[in-house]
Coordinates of C-alpha atoms in Angstrom, one line a residue:
Chain A
M25 CA 19.7 15.4 33.9
K26 CA 20.1 14.7 30.6
K27 CA 16.9 12.1 28.7
D28 CA 18.9 8.8 27.4
Q29 CA 18.5 10.6 23.6
E30 CA 20.0 13.4 24.1
L31 CA 22.9 12.1 25.7
I32 CA 23.2 9.3 22.6
Q33 CA 22.7 12.4 20.0
D34 CA 25.8 14.2 22.0
F35 CA 27.9 11.1 21.7
Q36 CA 26.6 11.0 17.9
N37 CA 28.5 14.6 17.6
G38 CA 31.2 13.1 19.4
N39 CA 31.1 13.8 22.8
E40 CA 32.3 11.2 24.6
E41 CA 31.9 11.9 27.4
A42 CA 28.1 11.7 27.0
F43 CA 28.9 8.1 26.0
N44 CA 30.2 8.1 30.4
E45 CA 27.7 9.5 31.2
L46 CA 25.3 6.5 30.1
V47 CA 27.8 4.5 31.4
R48 CA 27.1 5.3 34.5
R49 CA 23.8 5.3 34.3
Y50 CA 23.3 1.3 33.8
L51 CA 26.3 0.3 35.2
D52 CA 24.7 -1.7 37.2
L53 CA 21.8 -2.6 34.9
V54 CA 24.8 -4.4 32.6
H55 CA 26.5 -5.5 35.1
G56 CA 23.4 -7.1 37.8
F57 CA 22.7 -8.9 34.8
F58 CA 26.2 -10.8 34.7
Q59 CA 26.3 -11.2 37.8
K60 CA 23.5 -13.2 38.7
L61 CA 24.2 -15.1 35.3
T62 CA 28.2 -15.6 36.2
N63 CA 28.0 -15.9 39.3
D64 CA 31.6 -14.5 39.1
E65 CA 32.7 -10.9 39.2
M66 CA 35.9 -10.8 37.2
E67 CA 33.4 -12.7 34.1
A68 CA 30.6 -10.4 34.9
E69 CA 32.7 -7.3 35.0
D70 CA 34.4 -8.6 31.6
L71 CA 30.9 -9.5 29.9
A72 CA 29.7 -5.7 30.7
Q73 CA 32.4 -4.4 29.0
T74 CA 31.8 -6.1 26.3
V75 CA 28.6 -4.6 26.1
F76 CA 30.0 -1.4 26.2
I77 CA 31.9 -1.8 23.5
K78 CA 29.3 -3.1 21.4
L79 CA 27.1 -0.6 22.5
F80 CA 30.3 2.5 21.4
K81 CA 30.2 0.8 18.3
S82 CA 27.0 0.7 17.6
L83 CA 25.9 4.0 19.0
K84 CA 27.1 6.2 16.5
K85 CA 24.4 5.1 14.0
F86 CA 21.5 4.4 16.3
R87 CA 18.2 5.9 14.7
F88 CA 16.3 6.0 18.0
E89 CA 13.7 3.6 16.0
S90 CA 13.6 2.1 19.9
E91 CA 14.3 2.8 23.6
F92 CA 17.7 3.0 24.7
N93 CA 16.4 0.6 27.3
T94 CA 15.0 -1.7 24.7
Y95 CA 18.1 -1.7 22.9
L96 CA 20.4 -1.9 25.7
Y97 CA 18.6 -5.5 26.7
R98 CA 19.0 -7.1 23.3
V99 CA 22.7 -6.6 23.5
N100 CA 22.9 -8.3 26.9
A101 CA 20.6 -10.8 25.5
N102 CA 22.9 -11.6 22.3
T103 CA 26.0 -11.1 25.0
A104 CA 24.8 -13.6 26.9
N105 CA 24.0 -16.1 24.8
T106 CA 26.9 -15.9 22.9
Y107 CA 28.2 -16.5 26.6
F108 CA 26.4 -20.0 26.6
K109 CA 27.6 -21.3 23.3
R110 CA 31.3 -20.7 24.5
N111 CA 30.5 -22.2 28.1
K112 CA 28.0 -25.1 26.4
W113 CA 30.2 -27.9 26.5
R114 CA 31.8 -26.8 29.8
N115 CA 27.8 -26.5 31.4
I116 CA 26.8 -29.9 29.6
L117 CA 30.1 -31.5 31.3
H118 CA 29.4 -30.3 34.7
L119 CA 25.9 -30.8 34.5
D120 CA 26.6 -34.8 34.2
Q121 CA 28.8 -34.7 37.6
M122 CA 25.8 -33.2 39.2
V123 CA 24.7 -34.3 42.4
E124 CA 21.2 -35.4 43.6
P125 CA 19.1 -31.6 42.9
S126 CA 17.0 -30.2 45.5
F127 CA 15.3 -27.1 46.0
D128 CA 15.0 -27.1 50.2
D129 CA 16.8 -23.8 51.2
N130 CA 17.6 -25.7 54.2
Q131 CA 19.9 -29.1 52.3
Q132 CA 22.1 -27.1 49.3
D133 CA 23.8 -24.0 49.2
R134 CA 22.8 -21.7 47.6
E135 CA 25.9 -21.3 45.1
W136 CA 26.1 -24.3 44.0
K137 CA 22.3 -24.2 43.1
K138 CA 22.8 -20.8 41.4
E139 CA 25.1 -22.2 39.5
E140 CA 23.2 -25.8 38.4
L141 CA 20.3 -23.2 37.8
W142 CA 22.7 -21.3 35.1
S143 CA 23.9 -24.6 33.9
A144 CA 20.3 -25.6 32.4
I145 CA 19.6 -22.3 31.9
S146 CA 22.4 -22.3 29.8
R147 CA 21.0 -25.5 28.2
L148 CA 17.6 -24.1 26.3
P149 CA 16.9 -23.5 23.3
K150 CA 18.0 -20.1 22.4
K151 CA 14.8 -18.3 22.5
Q152 CA 13.3 -19.6 26.0
R153 CA 16.7 -19.1 26.6
S154 CA 16.5 -15.6 26.0
V155 CA 13.1 -14.8 27.7
V156 CA 14.1 -16.8 31.1
M157 CA 17.2 -14.9 31.1
M158 CA 15.2 -11.4 31.0
R159 CA 12.7 -12.9 33.7
I160 CA 14.1 -14.6 35.7
S161 CA 17.0 -12.2 36.1
E162 CA 15.6 -8.4 35.4
M163 CA 12.0 -9.2 36.3
L164 CA 10.8 -7.9 33.2
P165 CA 7.3 -8.1 31.8
F166 CA 6.0 -10.8 29.1
K167 CA 5.4 -7.4 26.7
D168 CA 8.4 -5.9 27.5
I169 CA 10.5 -9.2 26.6
G170 CA 8.4 -9.6 24.0
N171 CA 9.3 -5.7 22.1
I172 CA 13.3 -7.3 23.7
L173 CA 13.2 -10.0 21.7
D174 CA 10.8 -9.0 18.4
M175 CA 8.1 -11.7 19.5
S176 CA 4.8 -11.3 20.6
E177 CA 3.9 -11.5 24.3
G178 CA 1.8 -14.4 23.6
T179 CA 5.4 -16.4 22.3
A180 CA 7.2 -14.7 25.3
K181 CA 5.3 -16.3 27.6
V182 CA 5.0 -20.0 25.8
N183 CA 8.0 -19.6 25.7
F184 CA 9.2 -19.3 29.5
H185 CA 6.8 -21.8 30.3
H186 CA 8.2 -24.3 27.7
G187 CA 12.2 -23.2 29.1
I188 CA 10.9 -23.3 32.6
K189 CA 9.6 -26.9 32.7
R190 CA 12.8 -28.0 30.5
I191 CA 14.6 -26.6 33.4
K192 CA 12.9 -28.6 35.6
V193 CA 13.2 -31.9 33.8
L194 CA 17.0 -30.9 33.6
L195 CA 17.2 -30.3 37.3
G196 CA 15.6 -33.6 38.2
I197 CA 12.9 -31.5 39.9
I198 CA 10.1 -33.5 37.4
E199 CA 10.7 -36.4 35.2
Chain B
M27 CA 6.4 -21.1 46.2
N28 CA 6.2 -21.5 42.9
F29 CA 9.6 -22.1 41.3
E30 CA 9.9 -18.9 39.7
S31 CA 9.6 -16.9 42.9
K32 CA 12.9 -19.6 44.3
I33 CA 14.5 -19.6 41.3
R34 CA 14.8 -15.4 41.8
Q35 CA 14.9 -15.9 45.4
I36 CA 18.4 -17.8 44.5
L37 CA 19.0 -15.5 42.7
S38 CA 18.2 -12.2 44.7
D39 CA 22.1 -12.6 46.7
S40 CA 24.1 -11.7 43.1
D41 CA 23.5 -7.9 43.5
R42 CA 26.7 -6.4 44.3
T43 CA 28.3 -3.4 42.8
I44 CA 31.0 -1.8 40.8
D45 CA 33.8 1.0 41.1
K46 CA 32.1 3.2 38.5
E47 CA 34.5 5.8 37.2
Q48 CA 37.3 2.8 37.7
F49 CA 35.0 0.8 34.9
I50 CA 34.6 3.6 32.7
N51 CA 38.9 3.9 33.3
N52 CA 39.3 0.2 31.9
L53 CA 36.7 0.3 29.5
T54 CA 38.3 3.9 27.8
K55 CA 41.7 2.0 27.8
V56 CA 39.7 -1.4 25.9
R57 CA 38.9 0.6 23.5
Y58 CA 41.8 2.7 22.8
K59 CA 43.2 -1.4 21.8
H60 CA 40.9 -1.6 20.7
Q61 CA 41.2 1.4 18.2
L62 CA 44.9 0.7 17.4
K63 CA 44.5 -2.9 17.1
R64 CA 42.1 -2.0 14.2
S65 CA 43.9 0.7 12.5
Q66 CA 46.9 -2.3 13.0
S67 CA 45.1 -4.5 10.7
I68 CA 43.8 -1.8 8.4
S69 CA 47.4 -0.7 8.2
S70 CA 48.2 -4.9 7.3
V71 CA 45.1 -5.3 4.9
L72 CA 46.6 -2.2 3.1
A73 CA 50.5 -2.9 2.9
I74 CA 49.9 -6.1 1.6
C75 CA 47.4 -4.6 -0.4
L76 CA 50.3 -2.3 -2.1
I77 CA 52.9 -5.6 -2.3
M78 CA 50.2 -7.7 -4.1
A79 CA 49.5 -4.7 -6.4
V80 CA 53.5 -4.1 -7.1
S81 CA 54.0 -7.9 -7.5
L82 CA 51.3 -7.7 -10.1
T83 CA 52.4 -5.1 -12.1
S84 CA 56.0 -6.2 -12.1
Y85 CA 54.6 -9.8 -13.3
F86 CA 52.4 -8.4 -16.1
E87 CA 55.4 -6.1 -16.7
L88 CA 57.9 -8.9 -16.9
D89 CA 56.1 -11.1 -18.4
Q90 CA 55.2 -10.6 -22.2
G91 CA 54.1 -13.9 -22.8
I92 CA 56.5 -16.8 -23.7
I93 CA 56.3 -18.4 -26.8
H94 CA 57.6 -22.3 -26.8
S95 CA 57.7 -23.1 -30.3
S96 CA 60.2 -25.8 -31.4
G97 CA 62.1 -26.0 -28.3
N98 CA 63.2 -22.6 -28.3
Y99 CA 61.8 -20.3 -25.9
Y100 CA 60.7 -17.0 -27.8
F101 CA 60.3 -13.8 -25.7
S102 CA 58.2 -10.3 -27.2
D103 CA 60.3 -7.2 -27.4
G104 CA 58.0 -4.7 -27.5
N105 CA 59.6 -2.8 -24.3
M106 CA 63.5 -3.2 -25.7
F107 CA 64.5 0.3 -26.7
H108 CA 65.9 1.6 -30.1
S109 CA 69.9 1.5 -30.3
E110 CA 72.2 1.4 -32.9
F111 CA 71.2 -2.5 -33.2
D112 CA 68.2 -1.5 -35.3
Q113 CA 67.0 -2.0 -39.0
D114 CA 68.0 1.6 -39.6
N115 CA 70.9 1.4 -37.7
F116 CA 72.4 -1.7 -40.1
I117 CA 71.6 0.1 -43.0
D118 CA 74.3 3.2 -42.4
N119 CA 76.3 0.1 -41.0
D120 CA 76.8 -1.4 -44.5
Y121 CA 77.6 2.3 -45.5
L122 CA 80.3 3.3 -43.0
L123 CA 81.8 -0.5 -43.8
D124 CA 81.9 0.5 -47.2
D125 CA 83.4 3.6 -46.9
L126 CA 86.0 2.4 -44.8
V127 CA 87.0 -0.2 -47.5
I128 CA 88.0 2.2 -50.3
Y129 CA 89.7 3.8 -47.6
I130 CA 91.8 0.9 -47.4
M131 CA 91.5 0.3 -50.7
E132 CA 93.6 4.1 -51.1
E133 CA 95.7 3.8 -48.3
E134 CA 96.9 0.3 -49.0
D135 CA 100.0 0.4 -51.5
D136 CA 100.5 -2.8 -52.5
I137 CA 96.8 -3.4 -53.5
W138 CA 97.1 -7.0 -53.0
T139 CA 97.6 -7.3 -50.2
A140 CA 93.8 -5.1 -49.6
F141 CA 92.5 -7.5 -51.8
T142 CA 93.4 -10.6 -49.7
F143 CA 92.3 -8.9 -46.2
L144 CA 89.0 -8.6 -48.1
D145 CA 88.8 -11.8 -49.2
E146 CA 89.6 -12.7 -45.8
I147 CA 87.0 -10.8 -43.8
E148 CA 85.0 -12.3 -46.6
F149 CA 83.4 -8.9 -47.7
D150 CA 83.4 -8.6 -51.5
N151 CA 80.6 -5.5 -52.0
F152 CA 83.1 -4.1 -53.2
I153 CA 85.0 -6.6 -55.6
N154 CA 81.9 -6.3 -56.8
Y155 CA 81.5 -2.6 -57.5
M156 CA 85.1 -2.4 -58.9
E157 CA 83.5 -5.0 -61.6
E158 CA 80.8 -3.1 -62.0
E159 CA 82.7 0.0 -62.6
S160 CA 84.5 -1.3 -65.1

C-alpha cells in the first residue's frame, strides 16, 4: 500500500487515480467530521465534497512541509469555520428560540441536544471554535490540534477551556 | 462524567458510512463542472479584453484630437490619403486649365466670343498672358 506522500507525488505527476485513492482513504474521516458537525447527511456530503475539491486544487502545489493528515484537518477546520459563518445568523436565531436546556439523557432528545450544542459552538470565537471542534469530534490530542492550527499546545488547551466555558454559558448550564 | 465526555457521547451516534465510489463519481462530475466554468470564465474575460482592445484602438485611430476654435471643429488630416487634391496636383491643374484656355482661343472662330466666355468664368490668366506678350 502506497504512503500518502507517494500518492500525492503520483497525483502531482498527473495521476488522478492517486487522488481518488486519497479520497477513499480519508473520506470516512472527513465525512464523519462534518456529519457530527451538521447532523445532516446531505450537508455533510456537500462539505466533504468542498474539502476534496479544495484538496484537488491545492495538492498540486503541496510542498510536503507538513503531514498530509495535518493539512487535511486544517482544510476541514477552515471549511467548518466557513460553514459556521454562513449559518451564524440562522444559529443565533435558533438559539433564541431555545427551550430550557438540560444535559440529562432522560429528559431531552439526543438529536435536539446535538443541534443546540453545534449552534452554541458556532457562536464561539474562531480559534476557540476550531479547537473545540477538533477536540470533541476528532478527539485529537492538544499537541496535534496546536500543530494543525499553528498554535502551541498550551494555547490550544486555554482556547478549549474558554470555549467549553462559553458553551456552558450559551446552553444555560452555568451563569 | 465531565462535560467534554457528555458532549462526545451526544455526538457518538453520528458515525454513518458513505458510498465511497458514488462519492468519487459525484466529486469527479463536480470537478469537471468547475473546470468547465473556469474555462468559460477565462474565455469570457479574454473576449472582453479583446473587445476592449479593439474598441480602444478604433477610438484612438478615429480620434486625432478635435480642436474646437471660434465655434468651428478642426480635425487632423494626418491620416488622409494623398489624392489629386494635394498641393502638387493643384499646380498641375493650373497648367491644364491654361492649356485648355489656349485651345479654346485657337479653336474658336470668333475670338470675342472666347473672351466673353473667359470673362464669364472669371479666368484672366490668359488675358494677362496676352498682355505680357504684347
